[in-house]
Amino acid sequence: MNAVIAAVGIMLVLSLCRVHVVVALIIGALAGGLLGGLGVEGTLKAFNQGLGGGATVALSYALLGAFAVAIAKAGLAHALADKALALVGKQQEGAGGALKWLLIGLLLAVAISSQNLLPIHIAFIPLLVPPLLYVLSKLQLDRRLIACVLTFGLITPYMFLPVGFGGIFLNEILLANVAKSGVDVTGINVTQAMFIPALGMLFGLLVAVLFSYRGKRVYDLEKVAQAERVDVHYNPLSLLVAGLAIAAAFVVQLWLDSMIIGALVGFVIFSVSGVVRWKEADGLFTEGMKMMAMIGFIMIAAAGFAEVMKTTGEVRTLVDSSAALIGHNKAVGALLMLLVGLLVTMGIGSSFSTIPIIAAIFVPLGVQLGFSPLAIVCIVGTAGALGDAGSPASDSTLGPTSGLNADGQHNHIWDSVVPTFLHYNLPLLAFGWAAAMLL
């Protein structure tokens, strides 16, 4: 069996069996390395080399957690909750339903904007979502729905709109690698190529919102209240400082392209202003880092897992083997290329890293099968995006979990990974295949 298939399969099965994701990633990496011929020492060496690749993201999450706790200390979370709860109290008068759709629309708009208008990616989640948990729980909104909404906003813009992160994915990675592999992409409208796959993502979102998770789900309000620090008192000055700290953090992040420095600047503003007292700063910082520790360790382990998969050379073997199976059947060819992209991205956890791996083989294969340049761009782009949702190691699922699990009532695998896999990967697979055959 191909080492990549085995490693990803073992990792997913263990995760679904509620083995911690970090443990599942380590066991999967060991199995993949051994099957790939690296041996125990070679596997551990590759795994250790890869760990550094996730350190930056992990530290970013830790500092964002500390920043989020400082925002809660300032009372901004409580202020938001008070305003929203006033509307919840009018639920019998129809405000509850309106508030539900307002919150869903707000989170969707911010998630989409985080990829282009204000390209901060997942940095907004630990800051915006935890303050809303009490209101969401009071409305009995299913958090799996919110996870699907956030994941849609984190993925669809970059795979469809060529601005912000989408400009990097579509132009600098997708089109560049397709051209590098021998296809003339002059005059190709990349938005047109990815339009039908993006419709698949929209289809999945509508199913999640209107059917799958439209029912109510009960959460323990006491746990939410503890996480929300509802005992905090706020005043106009503390709210002003919180607003300035958030604005400064975002500006610094965009300026220096560093979530770490942005979150640190925000926390320092809280400390200097006196909203967070010097004697409390150490405790709050530690509390915030603890809150985000699990996500950080998953990202570090995922980087080690991905490095083992690359070192085995089995990713390229998997792509080559799929090409050999396809023959001259266009329909089978499109389906297999998409499935391989799904497997590779779920293992590596990054659609941006998948494109260069698969394009070198799939582009010449697409030409050989008679696909148009537009269809080839669509196939490679969709194959890369597949697996971003639904991967235990992807920041598109880890990000939503980091916010929704602030009170410990949202399971990463069953409440983020499985719902997003079912609602996005399956439609994206179907719509991507249809687009390849139509373009």
PDB file of N, CA, C and O in Angstrom, residues 115 120 171 200 212 257 381:
ATOM      1  N   GLN A 115      -9.886  37.013   4.079  1.00  0.00           N
ATOM      2  CA  GLN A 115      -9.069  36.459   3.008  1.00  0.00           C
ATOM      3  C   GLN A 115      -8.698  37.496   1.949  1.00  0.00           C
ATOM      4  O   GLN A 115      -7.825  37.245   1.122  1.00  0.00           O
ATOM      5  N   ILE A 120      -6.194  38.842   7.211  1.00  0.00           N
ATOM      6  CA  ILE A 120      -5.636  38.422   8.498  1.00  0.00           C
ATOM      7  C   ILE A 120      -5.863  36.931   8.728  1.00  0.00           C
ATOM      8  O   ILE A 120      -5.525  36.401   9.787  1.00  0.00           O
ATOM      9  N   ASN A 171      -3.135  33.025  -8.714  1.00  0.00           N
ATOM     10  CA  ASN A 171      -2.180  33.557  -9.699  1.00  0.00           C
ATOM     11  C   ASN A 171      -0.748  33.070  -9.476  1.00  0.00           C
ATOM     12  O   ASN A 171      -0.114  32.525 -10.384  1.00  0.00           O
ATOM     13  N   GLY A 200     -20.012  24.555  -5.707  1.00  0.00           N
ATOM     14  CA  GLY A 200     -20.074  23.377  -4.851  1.00  0.00           C
ATOM     15  C   GLY A 200     -19.916  23.753  -3.387  1.00  0.00           C
ATOM     16  O   GLY A 200     -20.607  23.209  -2.509  1.00  0.00           O
ATOM     17  N   SER A 212     -29.006  20.665   7.516  1.00  0.00           N
ATOM     18  CA  SER A 212     -28.279  19.790   8.445  1.00  0.00           C
ATOM     19  C   SER A 212     -28.303  20.283   9.884  1.00  0.00           C
ATOM     20  O   SER A 212     -28.549  19.511  10.815  1.00  0.00           O
ATOM     21  N   ASP A 257       3.292  41.613   8.376  1.00  0.00           N
ATOM     22  CA  ASP A 257       2.901  40.260   7.987  1.00  0.00           C
ATOM     23  C   ASP A 257       3.251  39.261   9.095  1.00  0.00           C
ATOM     24  O   ASP A 257       3.799  38.193   8.846  1.00  0.00           O
ATOM     25  N   GLY A 381      -6.645  23.212  -9.573  1.00  0.00           N
ATOM     26  CA  GLY A 381      -7.068  24.112  -8.503  1.00  0.00           C
ATOM     27  C   GLY A 381      -8.018  23.446  -7.525  1.00  0.00           C
ATOM     28  O   GLY A 381      -7.887  23.590  -6.303  1.00  0.00           O
TER      29      GLY A 381
END
